Coordinates of C-alpha atoms in Angstrom, one line a residue:
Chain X
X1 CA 47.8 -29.0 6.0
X2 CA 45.9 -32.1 4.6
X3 CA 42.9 -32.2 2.3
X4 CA 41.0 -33.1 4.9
X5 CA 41.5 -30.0 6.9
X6 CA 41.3 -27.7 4.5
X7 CA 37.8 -29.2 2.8
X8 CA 36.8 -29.0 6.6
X9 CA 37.9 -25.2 6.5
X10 CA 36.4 -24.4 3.2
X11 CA 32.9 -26.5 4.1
X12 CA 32.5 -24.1 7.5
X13 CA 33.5 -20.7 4.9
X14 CA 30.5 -22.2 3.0
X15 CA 28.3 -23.1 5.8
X16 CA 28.3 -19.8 7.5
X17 CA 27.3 -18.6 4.4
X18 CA 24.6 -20.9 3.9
X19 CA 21.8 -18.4 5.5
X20 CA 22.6 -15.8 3.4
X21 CA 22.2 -18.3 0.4
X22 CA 19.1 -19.7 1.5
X23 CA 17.9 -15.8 2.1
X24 CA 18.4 -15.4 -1.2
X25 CA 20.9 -12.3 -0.3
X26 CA 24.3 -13.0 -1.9
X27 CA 25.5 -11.5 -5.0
X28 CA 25.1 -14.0 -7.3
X29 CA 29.5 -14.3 -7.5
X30 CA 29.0 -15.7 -4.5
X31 CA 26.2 -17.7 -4.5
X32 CA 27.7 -19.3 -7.8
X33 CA 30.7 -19.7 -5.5
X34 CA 28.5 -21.9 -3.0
X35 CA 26.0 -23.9 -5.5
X36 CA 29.6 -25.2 -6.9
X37 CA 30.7 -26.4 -3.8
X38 CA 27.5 -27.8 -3.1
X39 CA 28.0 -30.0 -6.0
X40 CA 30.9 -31.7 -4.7
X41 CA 30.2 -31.6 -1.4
X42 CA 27.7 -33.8 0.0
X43 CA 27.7 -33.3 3.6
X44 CA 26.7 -29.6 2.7
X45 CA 24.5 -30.1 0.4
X46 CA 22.5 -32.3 2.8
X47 CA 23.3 -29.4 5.5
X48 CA 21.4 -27.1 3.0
X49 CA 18.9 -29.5 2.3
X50 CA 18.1 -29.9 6.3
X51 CA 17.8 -26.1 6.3
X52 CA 15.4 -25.8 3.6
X53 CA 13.5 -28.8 5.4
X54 CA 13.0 -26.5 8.8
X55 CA 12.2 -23.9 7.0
X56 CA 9.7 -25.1 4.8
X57 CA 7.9 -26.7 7.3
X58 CA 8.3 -23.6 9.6
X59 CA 6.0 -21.8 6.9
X60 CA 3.7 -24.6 6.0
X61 CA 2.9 -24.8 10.2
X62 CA 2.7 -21.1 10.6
X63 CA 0.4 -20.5 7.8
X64 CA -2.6 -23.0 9.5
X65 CA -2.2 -21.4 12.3
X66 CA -5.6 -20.4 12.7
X67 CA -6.9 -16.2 12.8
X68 CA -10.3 -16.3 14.9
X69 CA -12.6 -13.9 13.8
X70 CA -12.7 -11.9 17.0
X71 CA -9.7 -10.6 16.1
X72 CA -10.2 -8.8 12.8
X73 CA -13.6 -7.5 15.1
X74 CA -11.7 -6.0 17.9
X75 CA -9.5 -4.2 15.3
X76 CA -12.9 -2.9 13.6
X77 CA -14.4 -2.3 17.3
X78 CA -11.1 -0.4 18.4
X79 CA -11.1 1.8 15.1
X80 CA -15.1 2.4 15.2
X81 CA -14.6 3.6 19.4
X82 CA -11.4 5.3 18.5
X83 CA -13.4 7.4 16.0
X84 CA -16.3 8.1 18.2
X85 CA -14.1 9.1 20.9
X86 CA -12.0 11.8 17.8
X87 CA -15.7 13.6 17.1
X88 CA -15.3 16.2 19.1
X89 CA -15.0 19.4 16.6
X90 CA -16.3 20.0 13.2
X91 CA -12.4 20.2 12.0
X92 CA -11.6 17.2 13.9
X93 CA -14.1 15.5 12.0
X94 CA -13.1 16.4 8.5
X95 CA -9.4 15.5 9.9
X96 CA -10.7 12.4 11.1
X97 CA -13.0 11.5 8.3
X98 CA -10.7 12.3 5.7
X99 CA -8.2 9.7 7.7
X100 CA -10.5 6.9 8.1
X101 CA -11.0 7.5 4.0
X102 CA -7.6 7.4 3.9
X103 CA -7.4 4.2 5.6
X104 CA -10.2 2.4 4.1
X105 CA -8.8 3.0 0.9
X106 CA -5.1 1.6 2.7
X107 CA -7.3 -1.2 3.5
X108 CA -8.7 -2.2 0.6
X109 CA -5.1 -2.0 -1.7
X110 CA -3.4 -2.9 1.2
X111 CA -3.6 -6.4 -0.3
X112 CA -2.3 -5.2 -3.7
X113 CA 0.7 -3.8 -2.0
X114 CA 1.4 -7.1 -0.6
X115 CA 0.6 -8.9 -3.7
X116 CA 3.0 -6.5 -5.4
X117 CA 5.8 -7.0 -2.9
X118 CA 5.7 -10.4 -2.4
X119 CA 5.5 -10.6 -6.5
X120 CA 8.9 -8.1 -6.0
X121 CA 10.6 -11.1 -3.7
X122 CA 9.2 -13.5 -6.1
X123 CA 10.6 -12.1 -8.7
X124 CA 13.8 -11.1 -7.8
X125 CA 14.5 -14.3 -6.5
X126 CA 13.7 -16.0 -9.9
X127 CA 15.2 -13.6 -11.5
X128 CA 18.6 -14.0 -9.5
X129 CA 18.3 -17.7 -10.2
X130 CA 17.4 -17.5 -13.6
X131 CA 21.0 -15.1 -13.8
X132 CA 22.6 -18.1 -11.6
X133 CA 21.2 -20.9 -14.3
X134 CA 22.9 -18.9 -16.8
X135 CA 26.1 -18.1 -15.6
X136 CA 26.7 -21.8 -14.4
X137 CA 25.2 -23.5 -16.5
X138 CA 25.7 -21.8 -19.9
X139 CA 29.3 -19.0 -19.2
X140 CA 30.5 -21.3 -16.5
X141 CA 29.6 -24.3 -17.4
X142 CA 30.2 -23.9 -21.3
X143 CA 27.7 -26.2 -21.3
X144 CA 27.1 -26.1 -25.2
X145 CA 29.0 -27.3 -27.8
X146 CA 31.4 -25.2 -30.2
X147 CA 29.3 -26.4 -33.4
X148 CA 25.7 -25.9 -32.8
X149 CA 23.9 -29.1 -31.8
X150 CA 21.7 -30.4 -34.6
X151 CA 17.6 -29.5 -34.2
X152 CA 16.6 -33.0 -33.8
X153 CA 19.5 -33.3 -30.9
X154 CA 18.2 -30.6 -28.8
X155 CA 14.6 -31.5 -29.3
X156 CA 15.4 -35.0 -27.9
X157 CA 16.8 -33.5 -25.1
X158 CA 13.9 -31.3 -24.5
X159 CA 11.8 -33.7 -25.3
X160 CA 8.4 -34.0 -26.0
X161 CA 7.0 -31.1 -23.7
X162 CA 9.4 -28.8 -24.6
X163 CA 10.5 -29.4 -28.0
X164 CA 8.2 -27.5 -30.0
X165 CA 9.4 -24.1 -28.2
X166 CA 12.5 -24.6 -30.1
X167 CA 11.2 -23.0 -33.7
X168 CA 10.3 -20.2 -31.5
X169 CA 13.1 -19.6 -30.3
X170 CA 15.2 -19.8 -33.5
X171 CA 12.7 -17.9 -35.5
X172 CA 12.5 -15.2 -33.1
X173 CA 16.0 -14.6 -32.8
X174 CA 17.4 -14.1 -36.3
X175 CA 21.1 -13.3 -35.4
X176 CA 21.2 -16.1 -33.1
X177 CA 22.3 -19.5 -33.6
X178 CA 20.7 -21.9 -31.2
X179 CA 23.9 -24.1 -29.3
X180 CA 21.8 -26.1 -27.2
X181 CA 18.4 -26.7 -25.5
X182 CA 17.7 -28.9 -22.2
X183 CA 16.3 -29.0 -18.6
X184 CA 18.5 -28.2 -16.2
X185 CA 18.0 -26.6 -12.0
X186 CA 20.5 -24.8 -9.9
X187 CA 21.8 -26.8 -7.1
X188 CA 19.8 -26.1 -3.5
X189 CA 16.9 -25.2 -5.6
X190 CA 14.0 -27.1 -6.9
X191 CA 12.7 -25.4 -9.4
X192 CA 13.6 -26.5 -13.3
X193 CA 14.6 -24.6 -15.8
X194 CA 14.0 -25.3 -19.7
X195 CA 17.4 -23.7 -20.9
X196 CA 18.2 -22.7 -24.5
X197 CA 22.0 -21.5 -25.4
X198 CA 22.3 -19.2 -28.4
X199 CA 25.1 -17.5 -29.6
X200 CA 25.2 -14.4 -31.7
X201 CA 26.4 -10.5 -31.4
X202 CA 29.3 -12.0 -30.3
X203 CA 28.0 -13.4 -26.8
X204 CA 26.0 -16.0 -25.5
X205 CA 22.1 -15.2 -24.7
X206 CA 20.3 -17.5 -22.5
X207 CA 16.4 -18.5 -23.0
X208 CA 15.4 -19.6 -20.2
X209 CA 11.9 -20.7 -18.5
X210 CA 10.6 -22.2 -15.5
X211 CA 7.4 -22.7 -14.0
X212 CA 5.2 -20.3 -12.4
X213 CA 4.1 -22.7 -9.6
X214 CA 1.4 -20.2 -9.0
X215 CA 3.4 -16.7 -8.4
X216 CA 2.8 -14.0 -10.8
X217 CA 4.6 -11.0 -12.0
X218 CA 3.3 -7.8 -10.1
X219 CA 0.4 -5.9 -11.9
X220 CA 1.4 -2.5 -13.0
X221 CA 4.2 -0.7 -14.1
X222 CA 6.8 -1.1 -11.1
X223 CA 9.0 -3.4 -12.9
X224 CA 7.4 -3.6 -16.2
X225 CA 10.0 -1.4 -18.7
X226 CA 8.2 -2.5 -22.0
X227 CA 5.1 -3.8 -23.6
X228 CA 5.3 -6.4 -26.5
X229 CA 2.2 -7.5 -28.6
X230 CA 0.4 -6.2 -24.6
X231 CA 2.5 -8.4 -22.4
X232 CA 4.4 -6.2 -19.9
X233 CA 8.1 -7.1 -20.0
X234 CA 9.9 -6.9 -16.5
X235 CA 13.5 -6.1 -16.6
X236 CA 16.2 -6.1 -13.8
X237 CA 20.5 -6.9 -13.9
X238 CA 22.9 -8.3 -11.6
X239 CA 26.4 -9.3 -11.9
X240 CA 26.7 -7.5 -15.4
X241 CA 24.1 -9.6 -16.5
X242 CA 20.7 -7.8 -18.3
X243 CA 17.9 -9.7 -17.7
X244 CA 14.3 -9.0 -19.3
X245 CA 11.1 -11.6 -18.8
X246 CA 7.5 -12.0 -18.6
X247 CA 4.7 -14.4 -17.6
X248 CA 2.2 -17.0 -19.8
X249 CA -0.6 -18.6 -18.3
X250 CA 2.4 -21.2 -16.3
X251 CA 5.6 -19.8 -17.0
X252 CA 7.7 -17.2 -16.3
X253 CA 10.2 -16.7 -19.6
X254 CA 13.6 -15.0 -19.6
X255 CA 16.2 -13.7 -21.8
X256 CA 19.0 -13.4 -20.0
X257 CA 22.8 -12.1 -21.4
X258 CA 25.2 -9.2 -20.9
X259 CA 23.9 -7.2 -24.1
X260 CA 23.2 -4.1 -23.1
X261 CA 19.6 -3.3 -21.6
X262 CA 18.4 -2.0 -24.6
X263 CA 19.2 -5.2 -26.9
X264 CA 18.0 -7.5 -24.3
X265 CA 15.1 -5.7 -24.1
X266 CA 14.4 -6.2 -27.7
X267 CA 15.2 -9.7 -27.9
X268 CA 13.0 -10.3 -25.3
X269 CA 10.4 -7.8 -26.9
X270 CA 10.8 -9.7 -30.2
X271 CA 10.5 -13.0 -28.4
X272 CA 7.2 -12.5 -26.0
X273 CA 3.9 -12.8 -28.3
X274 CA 5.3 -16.0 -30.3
X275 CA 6.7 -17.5 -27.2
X276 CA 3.7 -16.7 -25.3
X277 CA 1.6 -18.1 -28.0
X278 CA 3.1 -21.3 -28.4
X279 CA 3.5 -21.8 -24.8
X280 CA -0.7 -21.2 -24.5
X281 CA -1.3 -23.4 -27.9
X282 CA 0.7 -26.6 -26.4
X283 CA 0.0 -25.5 -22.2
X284 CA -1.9 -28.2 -21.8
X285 CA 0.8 -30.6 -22.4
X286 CA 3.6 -28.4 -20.3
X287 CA 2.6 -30.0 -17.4
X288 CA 5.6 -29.8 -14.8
X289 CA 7.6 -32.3 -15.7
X290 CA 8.7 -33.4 -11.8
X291 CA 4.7 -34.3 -12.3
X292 CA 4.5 -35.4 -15.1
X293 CA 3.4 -38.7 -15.6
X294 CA 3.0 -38.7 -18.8
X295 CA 6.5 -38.1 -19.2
X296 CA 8.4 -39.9 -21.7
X297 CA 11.1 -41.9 -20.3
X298 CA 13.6 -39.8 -22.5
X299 CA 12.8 -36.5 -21.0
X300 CA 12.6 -38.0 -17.5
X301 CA 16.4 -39.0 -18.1
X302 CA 17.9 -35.9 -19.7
X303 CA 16.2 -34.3 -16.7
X304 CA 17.7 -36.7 -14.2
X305 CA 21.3 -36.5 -16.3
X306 CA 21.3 -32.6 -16.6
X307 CA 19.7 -31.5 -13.8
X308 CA 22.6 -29.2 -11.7
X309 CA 25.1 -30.0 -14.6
X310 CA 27.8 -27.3 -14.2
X311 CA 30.5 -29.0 -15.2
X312 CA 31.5 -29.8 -18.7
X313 CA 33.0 -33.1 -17.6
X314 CA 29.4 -34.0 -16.1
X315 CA 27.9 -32.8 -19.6
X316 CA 30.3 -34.7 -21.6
X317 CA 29.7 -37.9 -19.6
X318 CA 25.8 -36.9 -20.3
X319 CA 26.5 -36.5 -23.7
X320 CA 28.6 -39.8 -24.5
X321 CA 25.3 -41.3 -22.8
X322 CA 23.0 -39.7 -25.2
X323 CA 24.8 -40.5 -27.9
X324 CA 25.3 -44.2 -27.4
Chain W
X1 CA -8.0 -5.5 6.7
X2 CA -4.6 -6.4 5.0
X3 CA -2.0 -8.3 6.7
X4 CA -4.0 -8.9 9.3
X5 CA -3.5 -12.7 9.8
X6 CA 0.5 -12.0 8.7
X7 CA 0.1 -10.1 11.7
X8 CA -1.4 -11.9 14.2
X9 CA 0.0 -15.5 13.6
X10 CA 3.7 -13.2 14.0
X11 CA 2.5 -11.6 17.0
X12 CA 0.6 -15.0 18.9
X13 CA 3.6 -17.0 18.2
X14 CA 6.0 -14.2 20.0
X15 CA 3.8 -13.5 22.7
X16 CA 2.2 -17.0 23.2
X17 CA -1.0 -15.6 24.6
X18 CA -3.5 -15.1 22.7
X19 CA -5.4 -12.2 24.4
X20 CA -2.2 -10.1 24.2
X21 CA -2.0 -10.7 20.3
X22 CA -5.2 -9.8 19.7
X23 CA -4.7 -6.9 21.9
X24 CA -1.2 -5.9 20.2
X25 CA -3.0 -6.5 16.8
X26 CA -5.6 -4.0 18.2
X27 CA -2.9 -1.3 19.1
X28 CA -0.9 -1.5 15.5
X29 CA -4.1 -0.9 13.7
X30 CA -5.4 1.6 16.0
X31 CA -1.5 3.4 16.1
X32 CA -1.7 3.1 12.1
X33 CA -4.7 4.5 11.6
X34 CA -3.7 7.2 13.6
X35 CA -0.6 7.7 11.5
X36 CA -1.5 7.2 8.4
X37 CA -0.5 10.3 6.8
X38 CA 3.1 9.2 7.7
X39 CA 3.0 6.6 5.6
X40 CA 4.3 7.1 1.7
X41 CA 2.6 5.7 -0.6
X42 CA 4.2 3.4 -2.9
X43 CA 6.2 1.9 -0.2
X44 CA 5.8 -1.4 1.6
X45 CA 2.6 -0.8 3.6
X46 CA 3.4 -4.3 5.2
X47 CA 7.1 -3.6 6.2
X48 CA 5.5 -0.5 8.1
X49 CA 3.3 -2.4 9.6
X50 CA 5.3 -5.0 10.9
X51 CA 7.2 -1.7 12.3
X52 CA 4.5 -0.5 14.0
X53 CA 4.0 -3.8 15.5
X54 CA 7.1 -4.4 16.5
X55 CA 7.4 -1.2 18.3
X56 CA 4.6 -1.2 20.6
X57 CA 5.7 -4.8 21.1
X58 CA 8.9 -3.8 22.7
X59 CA 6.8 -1.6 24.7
X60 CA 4.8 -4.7 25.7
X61 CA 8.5 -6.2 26.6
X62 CA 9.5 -3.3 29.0
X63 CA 6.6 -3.1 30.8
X64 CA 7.5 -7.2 31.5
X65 CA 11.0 -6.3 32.1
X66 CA 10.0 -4.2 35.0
X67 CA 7.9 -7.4 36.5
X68 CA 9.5 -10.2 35.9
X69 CA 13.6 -11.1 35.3
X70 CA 14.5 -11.6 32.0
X71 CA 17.5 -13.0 30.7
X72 CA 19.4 -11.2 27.5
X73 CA 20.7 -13.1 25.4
X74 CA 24.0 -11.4 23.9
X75 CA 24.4 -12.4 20.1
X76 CA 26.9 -15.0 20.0
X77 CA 29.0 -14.2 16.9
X78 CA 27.1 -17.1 14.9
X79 CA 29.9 -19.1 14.0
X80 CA 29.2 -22.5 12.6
X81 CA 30.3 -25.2 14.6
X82 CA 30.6 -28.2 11.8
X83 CA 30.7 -30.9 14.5
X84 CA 27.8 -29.5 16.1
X85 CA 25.7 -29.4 13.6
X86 CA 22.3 -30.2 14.2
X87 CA 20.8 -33.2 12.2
X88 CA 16.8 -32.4 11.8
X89 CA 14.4 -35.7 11.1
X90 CA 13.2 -35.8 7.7
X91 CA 9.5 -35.5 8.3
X92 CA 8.9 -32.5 10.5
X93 CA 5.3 -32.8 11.5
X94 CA 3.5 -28.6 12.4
X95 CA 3.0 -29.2 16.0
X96 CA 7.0 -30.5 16.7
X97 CA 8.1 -27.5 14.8
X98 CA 5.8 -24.9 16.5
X99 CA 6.8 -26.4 20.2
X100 CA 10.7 -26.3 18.7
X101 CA 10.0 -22.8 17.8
X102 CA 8.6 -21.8 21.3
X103 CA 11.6 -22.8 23.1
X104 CA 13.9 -20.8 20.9
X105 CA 14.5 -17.6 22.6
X106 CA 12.4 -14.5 21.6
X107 CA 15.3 -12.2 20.1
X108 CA 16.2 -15.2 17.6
X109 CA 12.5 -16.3 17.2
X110 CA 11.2 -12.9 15.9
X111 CA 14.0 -12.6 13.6
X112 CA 13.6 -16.2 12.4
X113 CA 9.8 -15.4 11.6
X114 CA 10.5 -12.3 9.7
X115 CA 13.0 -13.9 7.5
X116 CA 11.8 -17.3 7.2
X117 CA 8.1 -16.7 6.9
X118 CA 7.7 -13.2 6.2
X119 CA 10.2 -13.4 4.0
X120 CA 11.5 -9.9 4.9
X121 CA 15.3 -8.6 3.6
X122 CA 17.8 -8.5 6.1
X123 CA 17.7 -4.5 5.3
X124 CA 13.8 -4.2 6.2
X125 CA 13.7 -6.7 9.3
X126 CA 17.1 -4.2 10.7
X127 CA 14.8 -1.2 10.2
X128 CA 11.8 -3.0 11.5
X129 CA 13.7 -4.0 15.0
X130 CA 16.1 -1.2 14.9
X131 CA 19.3 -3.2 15.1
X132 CA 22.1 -3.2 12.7
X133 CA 22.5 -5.2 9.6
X134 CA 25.3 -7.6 11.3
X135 CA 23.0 -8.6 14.4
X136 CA 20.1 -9.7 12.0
X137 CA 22.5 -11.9 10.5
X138 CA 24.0 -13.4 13.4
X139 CA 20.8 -13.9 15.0
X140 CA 18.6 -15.4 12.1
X141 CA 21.9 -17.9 12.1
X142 CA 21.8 -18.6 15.6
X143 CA 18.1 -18.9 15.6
X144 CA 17.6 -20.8 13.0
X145 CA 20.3 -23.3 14.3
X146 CA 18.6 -23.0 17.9
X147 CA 15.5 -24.0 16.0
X148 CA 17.3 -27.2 14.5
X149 CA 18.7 -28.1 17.5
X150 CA 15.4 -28.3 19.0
X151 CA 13.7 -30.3 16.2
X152 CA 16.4 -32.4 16.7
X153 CA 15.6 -33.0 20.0
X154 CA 12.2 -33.5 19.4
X155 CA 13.2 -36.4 17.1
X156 CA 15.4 -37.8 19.9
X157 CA 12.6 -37.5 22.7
X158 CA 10.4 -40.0 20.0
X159 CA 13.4 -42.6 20.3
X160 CA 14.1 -41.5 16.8
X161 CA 17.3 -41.8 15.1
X162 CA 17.2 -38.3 13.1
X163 CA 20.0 -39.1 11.6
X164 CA 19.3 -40.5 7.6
X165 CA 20.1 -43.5 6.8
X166 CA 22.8 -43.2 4.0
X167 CA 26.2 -45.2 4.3
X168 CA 29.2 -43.9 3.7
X169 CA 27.6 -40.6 4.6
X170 CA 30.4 -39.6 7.9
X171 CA 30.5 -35.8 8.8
X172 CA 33.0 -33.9 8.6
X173 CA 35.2 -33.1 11.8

């Protein structure tokens, strides 16, 4: 067997698994498993990318499809006639009034229950990346160095946008030493993550926060497990790892490690009100930064140089370019 | 009315007519209405929905059955043909992908627009079509490829080269 033939084997393993990733219904093992691959491998990364392509413009095209209005009034016609017809009896009536209650009232939170689902999906699918950006890019990876990066390092690599979260996030986690702080995504995805490493009770705990792009945690208490300071805190765990968020005005903020529930919980809990403060004080400058034109040229670059970095050989390389 | 235009755009792009959407749209409601007091609380009022739909819809299909020949298609078992792999042009305009959607075969295309643009889980578009878990994987692989192929063809019928233009980039065999 040559090289060849076995990258050919492992690339089809990979690609029949590509719906699944792009479905978003993996366990995160193996969708780790495929965004490493998709590093090194070109041809399936473009094979992803051509599937995200259809897809995207599958949902774009159906969503103008226009709804003409004489269909929401034959539904209302249909239901008005079907009602009529039910009025036979005084206790079909009150059967049949109590239903069409029923339903009006389905028909007005009908549209919370969607919000709230599609917040679920939303949700759970940031919340499985958020897991992924953690266990590539901080376990996996060991994308941080052994002796804490200095404060003025990591706020260079954040740069300007992002910088001033990092007094947060040391002074809200006393027992944690802050490793490392960047920008960083998860390969087949878009979206950016601003990434802080911390080490302390004798793990690493991931920061981590990406951009709302207009979803929003569901209202209510379906996922919410805490309050802080009266932001809900939404908590969920996969692949051993506890995760615990919850949304500013553009972001979506996560602690992410596998403390137990409880102590990720409280980190996050301890976390919330200053994080969420700061991130409403300075929102006008976090401006996405694939946006941003405003942009320093410095952040733009440690964007560019750490964006999918899950090797440490790619971060060394990033960091001999920093430092020279 | 919620989910109404989730429900109709599903429905006119299965059916293709717009008179029988509208008229299938008119039926779910109507049948949900009806049976509301099956329908728990706290659980996805859309996903129960879209299973309402979907079974009159199938009743819709047996009454064609019985008028006109269909052809089944049997699932392939969605293996990945590397070599075969579709290559999809980079700007995909709504109308190409709509027609490339039409021509994919209904059993992959409803599956496709649960998944895709519903953005159902495997586990509620099985229980909304009443198949197992394995078939909704092997057909949202097969129609999504289907789907490619046919963008890809619409690319080709343009005299366009969907292929990008990258050197060095050979697939693999």
């Amino acid at each position: 067997m040559n090289t060849l033939s076995f990258d050919s084997k492992r690339c089809e393993r990979i690609r029949q698994q590509l719906d699944s990733y792009l479905s978003n219904e993996l366990l995160v093992e193996t969708a780790t498993e495929i965004v490493r691959h998709l590093e090194s491998c070109e041809a399936c990364s473009r094979d992803l990318e051509s599937r995200m392509r259809v897809r995207d413009a599958l949902q774009r095209a159906v969503a103008k499809q226009p709804v003409p209005d004489s269909v929401r009034a034959g539904v209302l016609r249909n239901l008005r006639e079907s009602q009529s017809r039910s009025l036979g009896t005084t206790g079909r009536r009150w059967a049949v009034g109590l239903a069409a209650i029923a339903f009006l009232l389905f028909s007005l939170f009908g549209g919370e229950w969607l919000s709230l689902r599609r917040g679920q999906q939303v949700i759970a699918s940031i919340l499985k990346l958020g897991i992924s950006d953690h266990l590539i890019c901080a376990i996996k990876g060991h994308n941080y160095p052994e002796l804490a990066n200095s404060p003025d390092q990591i706020r260079k690599k954040l740069g300007a946008s992002y910088a001033p979260l990092l007094r947060v996030v040391q002074e809200r986690l006393p027992g944690f030493e802050v490793l490392e702080g960047h920008v960083c995504s998860v390969p087949g995805s878009d979206r950016k993550y601003v990434h802080f490493i911390t080490r302390g009770q004798g793990t690493i705990l991931s920061v981590i926060l990406t951009e709302r792009n207009g979803a929003s945690l569901p209202k209510g208490k379906f996922l919410a497990s805490a309050e802080s300071a009266g932001l809900s805190i939404y908590e969920d765990h996969l692949s051993g790892m506890e995760i615990a968020g919850f949304e500013s005005a553009q972001y979506f903020a996560f602690v992410v490690s596998d403390l137990s529930q409880h102590q990720v919980l409280q980190v996050a809990r301890e976390l919330a009100p200053a994080l969420n403060e700061k991130l409403h004080v300075t929102g006008h400058i976090l401006t996405p930064i694939a946006n941003d034109g405003v942009a320093d040229s410095m952040n733009l670059r440690i964007l560019t140089e750490t964006t999918q970095c899950d090797e440490k050989s790619r971060c060394r390389v990033q960091e001999q370019r920093q430092n020279a | 009315m919620p989910h109404l235009a989730d429900l109709y755009r599903t429905a006119s792009l299965l059916l293709r007519d717009r008179h029988e959407a509208e008229d299938l749209i008119q039926d779910t409601y109507l049948e949900a209405w009806k049976s509301f007091h099956r329908f728990e609380m706290g659980t996805n009022c859309r996903a129960w929905l879209f299973k309402i739909m979907f079974h009159r819809l199938h009743h819709v299909r047996r009454r064609l059955v019985k008028t006109s020949r269909v052809v089944t298609i049997d699932d392939p078992d969605g293996q990945v043909e590397l070599a075969a792999e579709p290559v999809v042009p980079q700007e995909i305009r709504d109308e190409d992908v709509l027609n490339a959607l039409a021509k994919v075969a209904v059993e992959f295309r409803e599956i496709v627009l649960l998944a895709d643009v519903e953005e159902f889980s495997y586990k509620e578009i099985a229980e909304t079509l009443r198949i197992p878990l394995g078939t909704v994987m092997s057909r949202l692989s097969r129609g999504r490829k289907l789907l490619r192929q046919e963008l890809a063809e619409v690319a080709r019928s343009y005299g366009i080269d969907p292929r990008p233009k990258r050197a060095g980039a050979a697939e693999i065999a």
